Amino acid sequence: MSAAGLALRLDGAGLGYGGGAVLSGVDLEVTPGEILVVVGASGSGKSTLLRALAGLLRPHAGRVLADGAEVTGPSPDRAMIFQEDGLLPWRSVRRNVELPLGIRKVARAERRRAAEEWIGRVGLAGYEDRLPRELSGGMRQRVQLARALAGAPRAVLMDEPFGALDAQTRAEMQRLLLDVLRDTAATVVFVTHDVDEALLLGHRIVVLGRDGVRTLAGATREQIVKEL
């Protein structure tokens, strides 16, 4: 059984780089097991917010919390998926997927079993021994998804993971993501600039727009665009 999803929270968080503020006074709660989509234009602070939840960026004001405990750095409980797949080019598909399990010192036989299960679940059975250079962009993103989920994280933080894919491959990856997440309890925070993608994937949508951070439930495309 999958571990319960993390409750994530930003409590009056001020986020930025080198003393400059990108987002100020952000209050946001993500409930365990939900898919929260953050949408906004380029430069609105979407990736900054995600990096703070991942523990890659410390707030200069307020707090970032996971299950009520302050986030002070990265954790295996919070997996990050980027637009660039970040696969190790010298490792096979199987060995890339095994990576988070190896870091956790999981026994070799169990690593292999879990990796092959997830490789199959993302539709790449038969490609276990291929290197990343032998795969298409969409296939590499499938490997990245399998690698993230093989470690059984309690939250998955996704930074425009399908943004570089062509329209058909992107639609396939969106369907795959929804299908795979049905079998996990993980909390998901998904960043995108694509309103249609946000509407397809999100249980709730947060808009980083002209008036700051707004949470919308049951919003239409027109309402979201108006907030941007």
Short mmCIF file of C-alpha atoms in Angstrom, two decimals:
data_model
loop_
_atom_site.label_atom_id
_atom_site.label_comp_id
_atom_site.label_asym_id
_atom_site.label_seq_id
_atom_site.Cartn_x
_atom_site.Cartn_y
_atom_site.Cartn_z
CA MET A 1 0.00 0.00 0.00
CA SER A 2 1.29 3.48 -0.85
CA ALA A 3 2.20 5.80 2.00
CA ALA A 4 -0.27 8.61 2.66
CA GLY A 5 0.28 11.81 0.74
CA LEU A 6 1.99 14.75 2.40
CA ALA A 7 0.14 17.83 3.59
CA LEU A 8 2.06 20.83 2.24
CA ARG A 9 1.69 24.42 3.40
CA LEU A 10 3.16 27.84 2.76
CA ASP A 11 2.52 30.13 5.71
CA GLY A 12 3.12 33.80 4.87
CA ALA A 13 6.06 32.74 2.74
CA GLY A 14 8.30 35.26 1.05
CA LEU A 15 10.28 33.68 -1.76
CA GLY A 16 13.05 34.99 -3.97
CA TYR A 17 16.73 34.92 -4.85
CA GLY A 18 19.62 37.02 -3.59
CA GLY A 19 17.38 39.16 -1.44
CA GLY A 20 14.97 39.96 -4.26
CA ALA A 21 11.30 39.05 -3.72
CA VAL A 22 9.54 36.98 -6.38
CA LEU A 23 6.52 36.10 -4.22
CA SER A 24 5.49 37.71 -0.95
CA GLY A 25 3.12 36.68 1.83
CA VAL A 26 2.05 33.43 0.18
CA ASP A 27 -0.53 31.39 2.12
CA LEU A 28 -1.30 28.07 0.47
CA GLU A 29 -2.38 24.63 1.65
CA VAL A 30 -2.13 21.42 -0.37
CA THR A 31 -4.18 18.57 1.07
CA PRO A 32 -2.84 15.00 1.14
CA GLY A 33 -3.44 13.13 -2.10
CA GLU A 34 -4.71 16.02 -4.18
CA ILE A 35 -3.39 17.22 -7.53
CA LEU A 36 -2.86 20.97 -7.20
CA VAL A 37 -1.93 22.72 -10.43
CA VAL A 38 -0.12 26.07 -10.32
CA VAL A 39 -0.60 28.11 -13.47
CA GLY A 40 0.90 31.45 -14.42
CA ALA A 41 2.80 33.35 -17.06
CA SER A 42 6.57 33.12 -17.45
CA GLY A 43 8.27 34.89 -14.56
CA SER A 44 5.25 34.76 -12.24
CA GLY A 45 7.04 32.63 -9.65
CA LYS A 46 5.68 29.16 -10.40
CA SER A 47 9.05 27.40 -10.33
CA THR A 48 10.13 29.47 -7.32
CA LEU A 49 7.12 28.22 -5.36
CA LEU A 50 7.82 24.63 -6.38
CA ARG A 51 11.49 24.84 -5.42
CA ALA A 52 10.47 26.08 -1.97
CA LEU A 53 8.14 23.10 -1.50
CA ALA A 54 10.96 20.81 -2.61
CA GLY A 55 13.33 22.29 -0.03
CA LEU A 56 15.64 23.67 -2.69
CA LEU A 57 14.91 27.30 -1.75
CA ARG A 58 14.59 28.65 1.79
CA PRO A 59 11.94 31.34 2.33
CA HIS A 60 13.23 34.75 3.44
CA ALA A 61 9.98 35.24 5.36
CA GLY A 62 7.29 32.92 6.69
CA ARG A 63 7.49 29.14 6.63
CA VAL A 64 7.19 26.14 4.31
CA LEU A 65 5.75 23.05 6.02
CA ALA A 66 5.33 19.36 5.22
CA ASP A 67 2.98 17.52 7.59
CA GLY A 68 3.40 20.44 9.98
CA ALA A 69 7.20 20.21 10.12
CA GLU A 70 9.32 23.00 8.67
CA VAL A 71 10.97 22.18 5.35
CA THR A 72 14.70 22.84 5.67
CA GLY A 73 16.01 20.90 2.67
CA PRO A 74 15.26 18.15 0.14
CA SER A 75 13.74 14.86 1.27
CA PRO A 76 13.06 11.47 -0.37
CA ASP A 77 9.42 12.07 0.62
CA ARG A 78 9.28 14.91 -1.94
CA ALA A 79 10.30 13.92 -5.49
CA MET A 80 10.95 16.58 -8.11
CA ILE A 81 10.32 16.19 -11.85
CA PHE A 82 11.72 18.83 -14.20
CA GLN A 83 11.10 19.78 -17.82
CA GLU A 84 14.59 18.49 -18.60
CA ASP A 85 14.59 14.78 -17.81
CA GLY A 86 17.90 14.82 -15.91
CA LEU A 87 18.60 11.16 -16.66
CA LEU A 88 22.17 9.97 -16.18
CA PRO A 89 23.33 9.31 -19.77
CA TRP A 90 25.68 6.44 -18.86
CA ARG A 91 23.00 4.49 -16.97
CA SER A 92 20.40 2.26 -18.61
CA VAL A 93 16.67 2.87 -18.20
CA ARG A 94 16.59 0.26 -15.42
CA ARG A 95 19.55 1.73 -13.56
CA ASN A 96 18.17 5.27 -13.85
CA VAL A 97 14.87 4.14 -12.33
CA GLU A 98 16.73 2.26 -9.58
CA LEU A 99 18.66 5.40 -8.57
CA PRO A 100 16.42 6.70 -5.71
CA LEU A 101 16.16 3.18 -4.33
CA GLY A 102 19.93 2.81 -4.38
CA ILE A 103 20.28 6.08 -2.47
CA ARG A 104 17.95 4.61 0.16
CA LYS A 105 20.14 1.46 0.35
CA VAL A 106 17.31 -0.79 -0.85
CA ALA A 107 18.56 -4.32 -1.55
CA ARG A 108 19.58 -4.99 -5.16
CA ALA A 109 16.86 -7.59 -5.86
CA GLU A 110 14.14 -5.29 -4.52
CA ARG A 111 15.52 -2.35 -6.52
CA ARG A 112 15.37 -4.38 -9.70
CA ARG A 113 11.85 -5.65 -8.99
CA ALA A 114 10.50 -2.15 -8.25
CA ALA A 115 12.28 -0.61 -11.25
CA GLU A 116 10.94 -3.21 -13.68
CA GLU A 117 7.43 -2.83 -12.26
CA TRP A 118 7.47 0.93 -12.81
CA ILE A 119 9.10 0.65 -16.22
CA GLY A 120 6.19 -1.57 -17.22
CA ARG A 121 3.63 0.79 -15.72
CA VAL A 122 4.87 3.71 -17.80
CA GLY A 123 4.78 1.61 -20.97
CA LEU A 124 8.49 0.98 -21.48
CA ALA A 125 8.73 -2.79 -20.93
CA GLY A 126 11.43 -4.08 -23.27
CA TYR A 127 13.49 -0.87 -23.02
CA GLU A 128 15.11 -1.66 -19.67
CA ASP A 129 18.64 -1.87 -21.08
CA ARG A 130 18.46 1.14 -23.41
CA LEU A 131 20.48 4.28 -22.72
CA PRO A 132 18.74 7.68 -22.61
CA ARG A 133 20.27 8.71 -25.96
CA GLU A 134 18.40 5.83 -27.58
CA LEU A 135 15.00 7.14 -26.45
CA SER A 136 12.66 9.86 -27.69
CA GLY A 137 11.87 12.89 -25.54
CA GLY A 138 8.55 11.43 -24.47
CA MET A 139 10.16 8.12 -23.55
CA ARG A 140 12.78 9.89 -21.45
CA GLN A 141 10.03 11.70 -19.57
CA ARG A 142 8.37 8.33 -18.93
CA VAL A 143 11.64 7.14 -17.43
CA GLN A 144 11.83 10.25 -15.26
CA LEU A 145 8.27 9.64 -14.03
CA ALA A 146 9.07 5.99 -13.25
CA ARG A 147 12.24 7.03 -11.43
CA ALA A 148 10.37 9.54 -9.29
CA LEU A 149 7.56 7.17 -8.34
CA ALA A 150 9.74 4.09 -7.80
CA GLY A 151 11.03 5.70 -4.62
CA ALA A 152 7.44 5.84 -3.23
CA PRO A 153 7.50 9.58 -2.45
CA ARG A 154 4.64 11.09 -0.49
CA ALA A 155 4.64 14.19 -2.71
CA VAL A 156 5.58 14.66 -6.38
CA LEU A 157 6.52 18.18 -7.49
CA MET A 158 6.40 18.64 -11.26
CA ASP A 159 7.88 21.69 -12.99
CA GLU A 160 6.35 21.91 -16.49
CA PRO A 161 7.48 18.33 -17.21
CA PHE A 162 5.71 18.12 -20.58
CA GLY A 163 6.47 21.63 -21.81
CA ALA A 164 9.15 20.61 -24.34
CA LEU A 165 7.11 17.80 -25.91
CA ASP A 166 5.09 17.97 -29.13
CA ALA A 167 1.31 18.20 -28.77
CA GLN A 168 0.58 14.52 -29.38
CA THR A 169 3.28 13.26 -27.00
CA ARG A 170 2.21 15.80 -24.40
CA ALA A 171 -1.38 14.54 -24.52
CA GLU A 172 -0.14 10.96 -24.15
CA MET A 173 1.94 11.92 -21.11
CA GLN A 174 -0.98 13.73 -19.51
CA ARG A 175 -3.16 10.63 -19.85
CA LEU A 176 -0.34 8.42 -18.55
CA LEU A 177 0.19 10.65 -15.52
CA LEU A 178 -3.48 10.53 -14.55
CA ASP A 179 -3.56 6.77 -15.04
CA VAL A 180 -0.44 6.16 -12.95
CA LEU A 181 -1.48 8.52 -10.14
CA ARG A 182 -4.72 6.60 -9.62
CA ASP A 183 -2.61 3.86 -8.04
CA THR A 184 -0.69 6.13 -5.65
CA ALA A 185 -1.65 8.22 -2.65
CA ALA A 186 0.97 10.88 -3.37
CA THR A 187 0.21 14.57 -3.20
CA VAL A 188 1.02 16.27 -6.52
CA VAL A 189 1.89 19.90 -7.20
CA PHE A 190 2.09 20.42 -10.96
CA VAL A 191 3.36 23.67 -12.48
CA THR A 192 2.33 24.74 -15.98
CA HIS A 193 1.67 27.81 -18.09
CA ASP A 194 -0.93 25.89 -20.14
CA VAL A 195 -4.49 26.59 -19.00
CA ASP A 196 -5.95 23.56 -20.76
CA GLU A 197 -3.38 21.29 -19.10
CA ALA A 198 -4.28 22.80 -15.72
CA LEU A 199 -7.98 22.13 -16.25
CA LEU A 200 -7.33 18.55 -17.34
CA LEU A 201 -5.03 17.57 -14.48
CA GLY A 202 -5.95 19.62 -11.44
CA HIS A 203 -8.31 18.93 -8.57
CA ARG A 204 -7.68 22.58 -7.66
CA ILE A 205 -5.93 25.35 -9.56
CA VAL A 206 -3.76 28.13 -8.14
CA VAL A 207 -3.21 31.12 -10.40
CA LEU A 208 -0.14 33.34 -10.03
CA GLY A 209 -1.44 36.42 -11.76
CA ARG A 210 -1.71 40.18 -11.67
CA ASP A 211 -3.44 40.16 -8.27
CA GLY A 212 -1.08 37.71 -6.60
CA VAL A 213 -1.89 34.13 -5.64
CA ARG A 214 -5.50 33.06 -6.19
CA THR A 215 -6.97 29.60 -5.58
CA LEU A 216 -9.81 28.60 -7.90
CA ALA A 217 -12.10 25.59 -7.56
CA GLY A 218 -14.32 24.56 -10.46
CA ALA A 219 -12.96 27.41 -12.58
CA THR A 220 -13.57 27.75 -16.31
CA ARG A 221 -10.87 28.47 -18.86
CA GLU A 222 -12.16 32.04 -19.20
CA GLN A 223 -11.96 32.64 -15.44
CA ILE A 224 -8.38 31.42 -15.29
CA VAL A 225 -7.29 33.49 -18.28
CA LYS A 226 -8.88 36.55 -16.71
CA GLU A 227 -6.76 36.06 -13.57
CA LEU A 228 -3.47 35.81 -15.47
#
